Amino acid sequence: MERFTPRIRDVARIAGVSTATVSRALSKPDLVSAETLETVRAAVAETGYTINHAARNLRQQRTMGVVALVPNLANPFFSRILAGVSAVLTQAGYNLLVVDTAGPGVDPHIARTLDRSRADGLIVFDGLLPSEDLRPDPLRPPLVMACEWIEDLSAPRIRIDNEAGARLAVAHLAQLGHARIGHLPGPAANVLARARADGTRKELLAQGLPIRSDWFLPGDFSLDSGRRGARDWIAMQDRPTAMFCASDQMACGFIGEAQRRGFRVPQDVSVVGFDNIDLVDHITPALTTIRQPRWSIGEAAAQVLLSLMADAGAPPPDTVLPVELIIRHSSAAPGAG
Amino acid sequence: MERFTPRIRDVARIAGVSTATVSRALSKPDLVSAETLETVRAAVAETGYTINHAARNLRQQRTMGVVALVPNLANPFFSRILAGVSAVLTQAGYNLLVVDTAGPGVDPHIARTLDRSRADGLIVFDGLLPSEDLRPDPLRPPLVMACEWIEDLSAPRIRIDNEAGARLAVAHLAQLGHARIGHLPGPAANVLARARADGTRKELLAQGLPIRSDWFLPGDFSLDSGRRGARDWIAMQDRPTAMFCASDQMACGFIGEAQRRGFRVPQDVSVVGFDNIDLVDHITPALTTIRQPRWSIGEAAAQVLLSLMADAGAPPPDTVLPVELIIRHSSAAPGAG
DNA sequence: CTGCAAGCTGTAATCGATTTCAGGAACCTG
DNA sequence: CAGGTTCCTGAAATCGATTACAGCTTGCAG
């Protein structure tokens, strides 16, 4: 009565053929005669055989797995992106492994352990990983960088035009009539933060508006730093009338704190965010922001990686997805109302 | 000049020992003399040897991987849970694989393919998977259910007390003086939705308040169904003064739509949500809700699974984590203001 | 000095598939 | 009918580790 896991050789025995034939019947049916195929199918059904993936993987020298390296899995920003990645990978028969590169006690050189026996491909969402652990190397699986990137690492990038997004935001505020525009950037180490700050400066310049370093407050993308930003803003005697925040989280923190201190948004200060994360159209006032196509970013990253794994030919070095300004109610003409 | 991936036999050759010794030196150093250990270490360093996981997995008959079956990965509700899972698994040397059971074109019998050669354990977050695909079976890896569960499947459950959460919410509204309390539940097929609806009824009963079926509106957890709920609520001539929504998403949708139609929250209607997802303390009014300890749920699920995989002894059949009422500004005495 | 245990190491089997190579049968072709 | 294809199949090598088993040293007790 005890059960045991059937092996390919059990199927072969019952079907009266060799294991080679069973293997072919299952993975390359064209190579096998119709009649043998039928016999094998019957034997498979009878035994309830299922393939042992470890054995196949060893023989074929691949894992059918792709690792996504995510900085802080707890950040809901990544959920939709990972869903896009998952959809494409599943379709192609690959498994999605997720590694949180920012968990407590995570080895900073985690990427070093990701060789070809662990994954067939890597999607790197963390721009702060040491580049020497990811350098092209025959031992290392192909990789793409998505959202963030590592400056001195040559690999396909899937990203949005962060600079253009920032410029859209600033241009929007300028068009509303704001001449005093401040910026709450992300952490200086982060490439996205730098790109968005650069875009902010460029558009201010293009609009002929002042670029004042005291209006560039310290920020780190977090809700809390948004709150601190609001306090800093309040503390100034010579305040900007509009703030462009490099993340929606900060924008929410900023608005919440400003309101708590008795300021009205957008009457006293206009706020624009970045990302269009869930629910920001439900805060009051609904947040004007720059939308990132998160699902598409995930899809595109997976697709580029698949083509990279398939032929290793020259892949598109950069995929830049469009951003979009979404105007809601946190931005208005200065002094309005 | 061409590189090749070093094998254990290359290390053995260079160290002048057998592959068995190298294997032991690396995984059970106690069995090897100090001197040999040193030689092997040197040879490993010289060759840059790294283990081939596929080979080890085949031999040891395990994958060092755990699959999380998530209904709709795009739902940010799961991000913090997965982060908790990841933290515990990583610590224990396991990989986290994520499968979206609700993606377009996903095989509804996906769970059937998850045998021991694919994963050493399963964490099921989806209560709607067919139970026959998950029944205990020597071919199938051990499994735990988290958040949701499958009624007729016996497996450890890690969950919150949904009924108690619902009762907290209703009791809070009753205490504020509401006598006309409605409910916006999740989809009837969902166990969480049923548990929360049951809790709602029980507490209404306990408080001596009416349980009116016309005040139990149709809902499905989504933002949109929250909006529809608000429209349904508005359409009633005999409205409840408070609504308990079975998810924060619905609560946000409800509040947004109600406000858009000219009603004030909480003056015209009090709203309580469930989940305490990110940013609901930043909507206006800040949402009163039931907090789920999402990170802890993930951690606990991973821990129970690990112990299940380790000894297969009798595991704790149910882990119930505490919920907490978080009072913010979307609930107030009826007619206040 | 013999016998036995303890400690270390190597040989070879093993995990369970895929795939190369070779061979047999059937079918053409000239 | 000889020679060449084409089609199908099986034997055996292979992927790269772990580990059961056995053998060799060495040390110690009797």
XYZ file of C-alpha atoms (C1' of nucleotides) in Angstrom:
734
model
C 0.000 0.000 0.000
C 2.888 2.335 0.338
C 3.144 4.842 -2.439
C 6.350 5.714 -4.166
C 7.147 8.366 -6.683
C 7.234 6.809 -10.136
C 10.367 7.376 -12.183
C 10.803 7.539 -15.877
C 12.153 4.024 -15.754
C 8.930 2.742 -14.232
C 6.998 4.272 -17.077
C 9.456 2.761 -19.536
C 9.094 -0.683 -18.028
C 5.324 -0.605 -18.103
C 5.202 0.747 -21.619
C 7.763 -1.811 -22.723
C 10.127 0.792 -24.144
C 13.371 2.446 -23.101
C 13.646 5.518 -20.928
C 14.985 7.379 -23.935
C 11.751 6.774 -25.749
C 9.672 7.902 -22.821
C 11.699 11.058 -22.542
C 11.231 11.739 -26.231
C 7.545 10.946 -26.127
C 7.086 13.526 -23.410
C 9.223 16.359 -24.636
C 9.601 15.794 -28.378
C 6.549 13.792 -29.466
C 7.414 14.243 -33.147
C 10.348 11.919 -32.839
C 8.189 9.033 -31.744
C 5.723 6.896 -33.686
C 2.056 7.519 -33.030
C 1.591 4.056 -31.635
C 4.499 4.219 -29.192
C 3.335 7.635 -28.139
C -0.017 6.194 -27.209
C 1.529 3.365 -25.217
C 3.728 5.792 -23.322
C 0.834 8.119 -22.632
C -1.113 5.225 -21.189
C 1.793 4.175 -18.997
C 2.211 7.734 -17.757
C -1.454 7.898 -16.880
C -1.326 4.532 -15.160
C 1.640 5.397 -12.989
C 0.778 9.027 -12.402
C 4.309 9.896 -13.419
C 5.495 13.449 -13.121
C 8.889 14.631 -14.144
C 11.636 15.285 -11.635
C 12.727 18.834 -12.299
C 15.979 18.640 -10.421
C 17.154 15.842 -12.679
C 16.089 17.590 -15.844
C 17.654 20.829 -14.700
C 20.930 19.152 -13.948
C 21.070 17.482 -17.314
C 19.970 20.528 -19.269
C 22.110 22.886 -17.279
C 19.380 25.339 -16.555
C 16.977 26.077 -13.760
C 13.937 27.559 -15.469
C 14.062 30.206 -12.798
C 14.547 33.953 -12.884
C 15.526 35.938 -9.813
C 14.155 39.396 -9.162
C 16.385 41.405 -6.846
C 14.099 43.863 -5.114
C 15.189 46.582 -2.709
C 12.644 46.309 0.069
C 9.966 43.853 -0.908
C 7.619 45.441 1.604
C 7.324 48.478 -0.616
C 3.997 48.130 -2.433
C 5.481 49.985 -5.365
C 6.857 46.676 -6.609
C 3.741 44.557 -6.401
C 2.322 45.517 -9.746
C 5.741 45.362 -11.367
C 6.304 41.864 -10.091
C 2.862 40.885 -11.306
C 3.869 42.004 -14.799
C 7.121 40.081 -14.543
C 5.301 37.025 -13.299
C 2.753 37.080 -16.091
C 5.415 37.042 -18.789
C 7.670 34.516 -17.102
C 4.845 32.113 -16.313
C 3.734 32.276 -19.906
C 7.230 31.294 -20.971
C 7.458 28.482 -18.458
C 9.842 30.183 -16.076
C 9.580 30.460 -12.315
C 9.923 33.752 -10.513
C 12.169 33.856 -7.459
C 12.135 36.962 -5.357
C 15.043 38.157 -3.282
C 14.768 41.094 -0.941
C 18.095 42.897 -1.052
C 17.244 45.195 1.821
C 15.984 42.810 4.460
C 17.642 42.870 7.842
C 20.784 40.789 7.883
C 20.869 40.260 4.137
C 24.284 39.642 2.711
C 25.192 42.784 0.730
C 26.977 40.504 -1.726
C 23.920 38.388 -2.254
C 24.227 38.864 -5.996
C 27.543 37.065 -5.971
C 25.839 33.805 -5.098
C 23.489 33.968 -8.058
C 25.289 31.842 -10.571
C 23.897 29.844 -13.431
C 23.068 26.888 -11.236
C 20.659 29.076 -9.286
C 18.929 31.061 -11.974
C 18.848 31.431 -15.728
C 18.410 35.169 -15.536
C 18.336 38.145 -13.210
C 16.161 41.209 -13.014
C 17.823 43.826 -10.882
C 15.580 46.470 -9.351
C 18.213 47.696 -6.939
C 20.619 50.325 -8.169
C 22.787 50.164 -5.086
C 24.110 46.645 -5.448
C 27.869 46.486 -5.867
C 28.494 46.362 -9.587
C 31.461 44.039 -9.295
C 29.088 41.268 -8.224
C 27.122 41.601 -11.430
C 29.706 42.147 -14.077
C 29.277 40.089 -17.257
C 30.934 36.759 -16.773
C 30.298 33.346 -18.254
C 29.524 32.034 -14.795
C 26.820 34.585 -14.293
C 23.354 34.477 -15.800
C 22.254 37.261 -18.136
C 20.691 40.215 -16.432
C 18.580 43.279 -17.020
C 18.139 46.303 -14.820
C 14.672 47.673 -14.275
C 13.473 50.928 -12.706
C 16.813 51.692 -11.133
C 20.176 50.953 -12.639
C 23.835 50.762 -11.813
C 25.860 53.432 -13.544
C 29.016 51.532 -14.305
C 27.347 48.298 -15.296
C 26.604 47.621 -18.922
C 23.327 45.758 -19.164
C 19.954 46.376 -20.779
C 17.885 48.867 -18.850
C 14.130 49.013 -18.636
C 13.117 52.286 -17.183
C 11.035 55.361 -17.532
C 12.333 58.727 -18.527
C 12.749 60.105 -15.040
C 14.148 63.357 -16.257
C 11.223 63.899 -18.606
C 8.810 63.005 -15.794
C 10.344 65.609 -13.543
C 10.204 68.160 -16.318
C 6.519 67.432 -16.925
C 5.828 68.046 -13.277
C 7.780 71.300 -13.123
C 6.388 72.523 -16.432
C 2.891 71.856 -15.144
C 3.536 73.935 -12.043
C 5.149 76.677 -14.109
C 2.171 76.754 -16.415
C -0.125 77.205 -13.454
C 1.838 80.324 -12.749
C 4.234 79.181 -10.070
C 7.562 80.973 -10.116
C 8.808 79.691 -6.794
C 9.133 75.952 -7.173
C 10.941 73.727 -4.690
C 11.966 70.092 -4.872
C 11.939 67.259 -2.389
C 14.312 64.692 -3.880
C 15.120 61.081 -3.053
C 18.356 60.000 -1.400
C 21.411 61.298 -3.213
C 22.831 57.816 -3.684
C 19.846 56.770 -5.759
C 20.029 57.165 -9.530
C 16.325 57.855 -9.827
C 16.590 60.627 -7.304
C 19.464 62.172 -9.235
C 17.686 61.899 -12.579
C 14.548 63.515 -11.180
C 16.517 66.293 -9.518
C 18.399 66.898 -12.770
C 15.140 67.080 -14.674
C 13.798 69.512 -12.140
C 16.788 71.802 -12.565
C 16.708 71.616 -16.334
C 13.054 72.501 -16.561
C 13.407 75.336 -14.070
C 16.207 76.631 -16.237
C 14.159 76.189 -19.417
C 11.278 78.077 -17.824
C 13.589 80.829 -16.690
C 12.767 80.196 -13.059
C 15.166 80.388 -10.131
C 17.000 77.273 -9.003
C 17.526 77.827 -5.315
C 19.478 75.275 -3.384
C 17.611 76.194 -0.198
C 14.430 75.101 -1.978
C 15.918 71.655 -2.609
C 15.144 70.017 0.724
C 16.634 66.754 1.990
C 14.465 63.716 1.247
C 14.753 59.974 0.941
C 11.523 58.868 -0.798
C 9.875 57.874 2.503
C 6.631 59.088 3.998
C 8.502 60.339 6.996
C 10.907 62.408 4.995
C 7.851 63.960 3.355
C 6.628 65.000 6.782
C 10.036 66.431 7.606
C 10.020 68.201 4.266
C 6.781 69.930 5.214
C 8.279 71.064 8.508
C 11.346 72.362 6.701
C 9.112 74.138 4.234
C 7.092 75.722 7.014
C 10.269 76.843 8.771
C 11.424 78.866 5.765
C 10.643 82.554 5.730
C 10.894 82.669 1.973
C 8.837 79.670 0.907
C 8.246 78.199 -2.531
C 4.593 78.191 -3.581
C 4.871 74.718 -5.063
C 6.788 71.568 -4.251
C 7.619 68.774 -6.625
C 8.219 65.607 -4.584
C 10.239 62.809 -6.125
C 7.875 60.151 -4.767
C 4.202 59.887 -3.943
C 5.070 58.677 -0.477
C 6.853 61.937 0.234
C 4.071 63.940 -1.357
C 1.540 62.254 0.945
C 3.709 62.846 3.987
C 4.196 66.447 2.954
C 0.508 67.125 2.407
C -0.519 65.405 5.617
C 1.939 67.333 7.741
C 1.250 70.635 6.022
C -2.475 70.228 6.613
C -1.888 69.261 10.218
C 0.043 72.502 10.668
C -2.826 74.505 9.247
C -1.781 74.992 5.657
C -4.109 74.273 2.794
C -3.204 72.302 -0.319
C -3.279 73.503 -3.026
C -4.235 77.037 -1.849
C -1.113 77.580 0.254
C 1.153 75.209 -1.560
C 0.789 73.060 -4.654
C 2.226 69.551 -4.464
C 3.096 67.157 -7.265
C 4.215 63.606 -6.635
C 5.840 60.891 -8.684
C 4.784 57.248 -9.271
C 0.981 57.308 -9.108
C 0.849 54.598 -6.471
C -2.436 53.100 -5.379
C -4.867 55.290 -3.522
C -3.213 58.638 -4.169
C -6.329 59.571 -6.097
C -8.206 59.018 -2.834
C -6.256 61.236 -0.539
C -7.544 64.770 -0.102
C -6.710 66.623 -2.177
C -6.280 63.939 -4.821
C -2.621 63.956 -5.788
C -1.315 65.383 -9.034
C 1.492 63.067 -10.026
C 3.586 61.416 -12.703
C 2.356 57.992 -13.621
C 4.782 55.126 -14.171
C 3.417 52.163 -16.139
C 4.416 49.661 -13.502
C 2.875 46.566 -14.989
C 4.466 47.373 -18.365
C 7.833 47.896 -16.748
C 7.617 44.410 -15.304
C 6.448 42.909 -18.557
C 9.131 44.646 -20.578
C 11.870 43.641 -18.148
C 10.811 40.009 -18.360
C 10.543 40.124 -22.123
C 13.957 41.668 -22.656
C 15.441 39.148 -20.270
C 13.789 36.262 -22.095
C 15.203 37.373 -25.413
C 18.585 37.812 -23.781
C 18.460 34.290 -22.408
C 17.233 32.907 -25.700
C 19.930 34.036 -28.084
C 22.334 36.295 -26.293
C 22.427 38.386 -29.456
C 22.596 42.143 -29.136
C 19.584 43.110 -27.021
C 17.992 46.535 -27.023
C 20.337 48.356 -24.675
C 17.664 50.607 -23.274
C 13.907 50.452 -23.116
C 12.363 53.706 -22.058
C 8.680 53.618 -21.231
C 6.503 56.701 -21.338
C 5.456 58.644 -18.275
C 2.319 60.673 -18.013
C 1.271 63.688 -16.015
C -1.920 63.058 -14.097
C -3.501 66.282 -12.991
C -5.688 66.018 -9.932
C -6.391 68.480 -7.171
C -3.163 68.982 -5.244
C -1.910 71.527 -7.755
C -3.464 74.868 -8.645
C -2.489 78.398 -9.498
C -0.537 80.077 -6.680
C -2.669 81.947 -4.230
C -5.851 80.556 -5.750
C -8.748 80.464 -3.328
C 41.973 32.351 -22.023
C 38.560 30.843 -22.140
C 36.922 30.454 -18.771
C 35.053 27.424 -17.682
C 33.030 26.717 -14.629
C 35.138 24.753 -12.159
C 33.661 21.513 -10.859
C 34.221 19.782 -7.636
C 36.548 17.418 -9.440
C 38.767 20.285 -10.501
C 39.067 21.373 -6.917
C 39.798 17.794 -5.924
C 42.532 17.456 -8.518
C 44.233 20.678 -7.494
C 43.997 19.895 -3.812
C 45.223 16.373 -4.466
C 42.258 14.734 -2.758
C 39.076 12.998 -3.830
C 35.806 14.706 -4.635
C 34.331 13.069 -1.560
C 36.812 14.875 0.602
C 36.121 18.187 -1.060
C 32.421 17.705 -0.564
C 32.954 16.908 3.082
C 35.342 19.781 3.596
C 32.719 22.149 2.300
C 29.622 20.867 3.976
C 30.821 18.888 7.001
C 34.213 20.326 7.928
C 34.339 18.295 11.141
C 34.853 15.095 9.241
C 38.042 16.329 7.660
C 41.479 16.916 9.140
C 42.499 20.502 9.690
C 45.305 20.223 7.226
C 43.201 18.779 4.411
C 40.596 21.405 5.104
C 43.185 24.076 4.524
C 44.359 22.540 1.284
C 40.814 22.271 0.020
C 40.039 25.829 1.015
C 43.047 27.004 -0.924
C 42.052 25.008 -3.979
C 38.533 26.400 -3.805
C 39.899 29.912 -3.631
C 42.279 29.252 -6.491
C 39.635 27.878 -8.829
C 36.800 30.133 -7.729
C 34.681 27.062 -7.338
C 31.025 27.455 -6.513
C 28.682 24.613 -5.977
C 26.229 23.473 -8.620
C 22.872 23.601 -6.944
C 21.046 21.492 -9.471
C 23.394 18.607 -8.805
C 23.167 18.934 -5.066
C 19.408 19.238 -5.197
C 19.092 16.123 -7.285
C 21.268 14.110 -4.979
C 19.678 15.413 -1.807
C 16.184 15.271 -3.158
C 15.216 18.745 -2.221
C 15.080 22.141 -3.858
C 15.660 24.608 -1.043
C 12.730 26.500 -2.452
C 9.344 27.450 -1.071
C 6.473 28.516 -3.290
C 4.022 31.208 -2.255
C 0.727 30.936 -4.092
C -0.685 34.442 -4.182
C -4.071 35.441 -5.564
C -3.297 38.562 -7.548
C 0.284 39.540 -6.973
C -0.528 43.073 -8.080
C -2.436 43.605 -4.865
C -0.137 45.621 -2.605
C -1.725 43.929 0.384
C 0.715 41.070 -0.089
C 3.941 43.002 -0.341
C 4.576 43.293 3.362
C 3.461 39.723 3.949
C 5.876 38.449 1.343
C 8.621 40.531 2.876
C 8.014 38.759 6.186
C 8.052 35.397 4.471
C 11.211 36.287 2.620
C 13.026 37.400 5.746
C 12.427 34.105 7.522
C 13.119 31.901 4.512
C 16.296 33.707 3.564
C 17.541 33.346 7.093
C 16.955 29.603 6.871
C 18.659 29.308 3.498
C 15.517 28.835 1.444
C 14.513 30.593 -1.736
C 11.144 32.204 -2.193
C 9.281 31.492 -5.405
C 6.157 33.465 -6.102
C 3.272 32.220 -8.197
C 0.357 34.425 -9.126
C -2.723 32.235 -9.132
C -4.951 34.903 -10.613
C -2.973 36.089 -13.586
C -4.623 35.975 -16.995
C -4.361 32.544 -18.534
C -3.053 30.876 -15.415
C -3.803 27.202 -15.163
C -6.419 26.831 -12.396
C -4.746 23.558 -11.495
C -1.373 25.176 -11.098
C -1.043 23.661 -7.649
C -1.104 20.189 -9.139
C 2.276 20.770 -10.743
C 3.953 21.692 -7.491
C 5.492 18.413 -6.455
C 8.533 17.790 -4.338
C 10.893 18.221 -7.237
C 9.740 21.827 -7.585
C 9.494 23.005 -4.012
C 10.108 21.785 -0.495
C 7.107 23.614 0.849
C 4.069 25.662 -0.091
C 2.440 28.726 1.411
C -1.076 29.079 0.094
C -2.606 32.548 0.254
C -5.460 31.674 -2.056
C -8.557 30.121 -0.517
C -10.171 29.399 -3.855
C -7.721 26.844 -5.170
C -9.261 23.431 -5.734
C -8.593 21.457 -2.589
C -8.080 18.187 -4.426
C -4.874 19.579 -5.881
C -3.462 20.155 -2.422
C -4.529 17.163 -0.449
C -1.833 15.563 1.711
C 0.090 13.108 -0.389
C 3.642 11.812 -0.165
C 4.318 13.302 -3.601
C 3.314 16.735 -2.456
C 5.399 19.065 -0.324
C 4.105 20.152 3.073
C 1.943 23.217 3.034
C 0.477 25.927 5.212
C -2.404 28.248 4.492
C -2.052 31.909 5.328
C -4.604 34.733 5.430
C -7.204 32.771 3.530
C -7.826 29.070 3.828
C -9.592 26.199 2.140
C -12.419 24.833 4.227
C -12.123 21.151 3.468
C -8.367 20.990 3.528
C -6.583 20.027 6.669
C -3.384 22.008 6.953
C -1.934 24.491 9.431
C -3.526 27.895 9.120
C -1.922 31.215 9.851
C -4.560 33.843 10.012
C -6.099 36.629 11.976
C -9.372 36.412 13.820
C -11.524 37.882 11.109
C -14.690 37.467 13.087
C -13.220 39.265 16.071
C -11.949 42.034 13.791
C -15.412 42.546 12.367
C -16.896 42.570 15.863
C -14.384 45.197 16.987
C -15.399 47.388 14.095
C -19.109 47.009 14.714
C -18.740 47.420 18.471
C -16.814 50.623 17.893
C -19.602 52.008 15.729
C -22.236 50.895 18.214
C -20.340 52.579 21.022
C -20.307 55.807 19.069
C -24.069 55.576 19.153
C -24.840 54.111 15.748
C -27.930 51.943 15.686
C -28.194 51.647 11.939
C -25.082 49.831 10.793
C -24.602 48.398 7.313
C -21.964 46.106 5.891
C -20.111 45.999 2.614
C -18.704 42.474 2.440
C -16.214 40.743 0.163
C -17.225 38.211 -2.473
C -19.378 35.430 -1.071
C -16.991 32.750 -2.294
C -14.203 34.112 -0.113
C -13.759 32.691 3.381
C -12.511 35.983 4.770
C -15.575 37.736 3.463
C -17.810 35.152 5.105
C -15.970 35.307 8.423
C -16.169 39.087 8.503
C -19.846 39.087 7.574
C -20.509 36.508 10.285
C -18.683 38.606 12.836
C -20.687 41.619 11.774
C -23.980 39.776 12.321
C -22.901 38.359 15.660
C -21.874 41.702 17.022
C -25.015 43.411 15.772
C -26.957 40.703 17.549
C -24.884 41.086 20.703
C -25.481 44.823 20.655
C -29.192 44.319 20.143
C -29.070 46.143 16.828
C -31.055 45.270 13.698
C -29.525 42.990 11.094
C -31.098 44.099 7.872
C -30.287 42.218 4.710
C -30.895 45.351 2.635
C -28.062 46.964 4.554
C -25.688 44.195 3.515
C -24.689 45.471 0.097
C -22.922 43.478 -2.606
C -19.154 43.907 -2.567
C -16.008 42.143 -3.773
C -13.145 43.823 -1.860
C -12.277 46.081 -4.806
C -12.099 49.851 -4.923
C -14.740 49.851 -7.611
C -17.170 47.837 -5.584
C -16.670 50.381 -2.823
C -17.764 53.090 -5.226
C -20.782 51.050 -6.243
C -21.520 50.472 -2.574
C -21.658 54.208 -2.022
C -24.076 54.606 -4.902
C -26.239 51.811 -3.518
C -26.125 53.440 -0.121
C -27.158 56.800 -1.557
C -30.011 55.171 -3.461
C -31.581 53.844 -0.264
C -34.360 55.876 1.316
C -33.706 54.292 4.685
C -29.933 54.510 5.012
C -27.618 53.161 7.663
C -25.637 55.854 9.457
C -22.501 53.767 9.449
C -20.912 51.280 7.090
C -18.394 48.647 7.979
C -16.448 47.721 4.836
C -14.676 44.366 4.705
C -11.601 45.893 3.050
C -9.824 49.235 3.073
C -10.007 49.341 -0.701
C -13.781 49.295 -0.534
C -13.800 51.818 2.288
C -11.697 54.209 0.184
C -13.914 53.714 -2.836
C -16.975 54.266 -0.695
C -15.672 57.434 0.916
C -14.431 58.876 -2.373
C -17.731 58.313 -4.153
C -19.831 59.491 -1.198
C -17.829 62.714 -1.017
C -18.121 63.197 -4.750
C -21.891 62.953 -4.396
C -21.909 65.614 -1.721
C -21.995 63.550 1.447
C -19.629 64.174 4.304
C -17.678 61.517 6.157
C -18.066 61.016 9.079
C -20.868 63.556 9.543
C -23.293 61.924 7.124
C -21.932 58.429 7.338
C -19.220 56.775 9.399
C -16.979 54.324 7.594
C -14.715 51.640 9.018
C -12.381 49.592 6.862
C -10.369 46.426 7.308
C -6.640 45.757 6.709
C -4.932 49.056 7.482
C -3.180 49.166 4.154
C -0.593 51.819 3.380
C -1.701 55.392 3.116
C -5.190 54.983 4.552
C -4.059 57.246 7.348
C -3.442 59.863 4.680
C -6.774 59.906 2.956
C -9.260 62.461 4.186
C -10.777 61.664 6.540
C -8.098 59.300 7.816
C -9.626 55.860 7.838
C -10.702 54.057 10.985
C -9.843 50.446 10.354
C -8.831 47.029 11.639
C -5.123 46.439 11.478
C -3.713 43.116 10.351
C -0.088 42.438 11.313
C 0.935 41.631 7.786
C 4.650 41.236 8.329
C 4.001 38.911 11.263
C 1.581 36.857 9.227
C 4.298 36.286 6.663
C 6.891 35.502 9.291
C 4.617 33.090 11.125
C 3.608 31.321 7.930
C 7.230 30.791 6.991
C 8.152 29.633 10.475
C 5.352 27.112 10.727
C 6.232 25.818 7.301
C 9.884 25.476 8.220
C 9.056 23.421 11.284
C 6.690 21.337 9.195
C 9.426 20.648 6.666
C 11.949 19.928 9.378
C 10.262 17.178 11.305
C 6.776 16.623 9.956
C 5.689 16.121 13.554
C 2.377 17.502 14.677
C 2.486 21.212 13.839
C 0.318 23.833 15.497
C -2.892 23.425 13.530
C -3.880 27.060 13.771
C -1.996 30.257 14.453
C -4.283 33.180 15.113
C -2.659 36.574 15.181
C -4.218 39.541 16.942
C -6.073 42.302 15.174
C -6.371 45.820 16.431
C -8.902 48.593 16.009
C -7.292 51.783 14.795
C -9.524 54.756 15.368
C -8.966 57.662 13.041
C -11.376 60.216 11.629
C -13.762 58.393 9.348
C -15.943 57.330 12.264
C -17.860 59.572 14.668
C -21.121 59.738 16.507
C -24.124 59.774 14.141
C -25.271 63.199 13.132
C -22.213 64.809 14.703
C -21.332 68.157 13.202
C 52.812 -7.544 20.384
C 47.940 -8.247 19.171
C 43.347 -6.496 18.682
C 40.243 -2.986 18.411
C 38.488 1.594 17.990
C 38.709 6.049 16.119
C 39.755 9.139 12.550
C 40.434 10.166 7.913
C 40.122 9.288 3.046
C 38.952 7.235 -1.493
C 36.114 4.309 -4.696
C 32.098 3.853 -6.709
C 27.105 3.957 -6.529
C 23.497 7.106 -6.699
C 19.978 10.873 -7.564
C 16.596 10.872 -12.458
C 16.412 12.735 -16.222
C 18.387 13.940 -21.485
C 20.982 13.057 -25.471
C 24.605 11.022 -28.458
C 25.452 7.441 -31.184
C 24.550 3.478 -33.545
C 21.618 0.054 -35.511
C 17.455 -2.073 -37.591
C 13.500 -1.679 -40.553
C 11.101 0.195 -44.223
C 11.008 2.691 -48.283
C 12.890 4.750 -52.441
C 15.709 5.350 -56.562
C 18.206 4.363 -60.399
C 18.696 -5.532 -56.699
C 22.388 -2.601 -54.592
C 22.792 1.542 -52.200
C 21.037 5.352 -49.890
C 17.424 7.706 -47.096
C 14.300 8.243 -43.526
C 12.201 6.936 -39.393
C 12.183 4.980 -35.062
C 14.318 2.943 -31.074
C 17.644 1.459 -27.360
C 22.202 1.248 -24.911
C 25.022 3.892 -22.520
C 27.246 8.239 -21.397
C 26.345 12.381 -19.121
C 25.050 16.382 -16.026
C 27.787 17.383 -10.845
C 27.200 16.739 -6.711
C 26.557 13.461 -2.049
C 27.267 9.427 0.566
C 27.520 4.244 1.763
C 31.021 1.433 2.311
C 35.420 -0.078 2.840
C 40.298 0.475 3.631
C 44.262 2.463 5.664
C 46.664 4.730 9.760
C 47.376 5.606 14.170
C 46.883 5.156 19.060
C 45.839 2.765 22.977
C 44.563 -1.086 26.085
C 45.427 -5.505 27.537
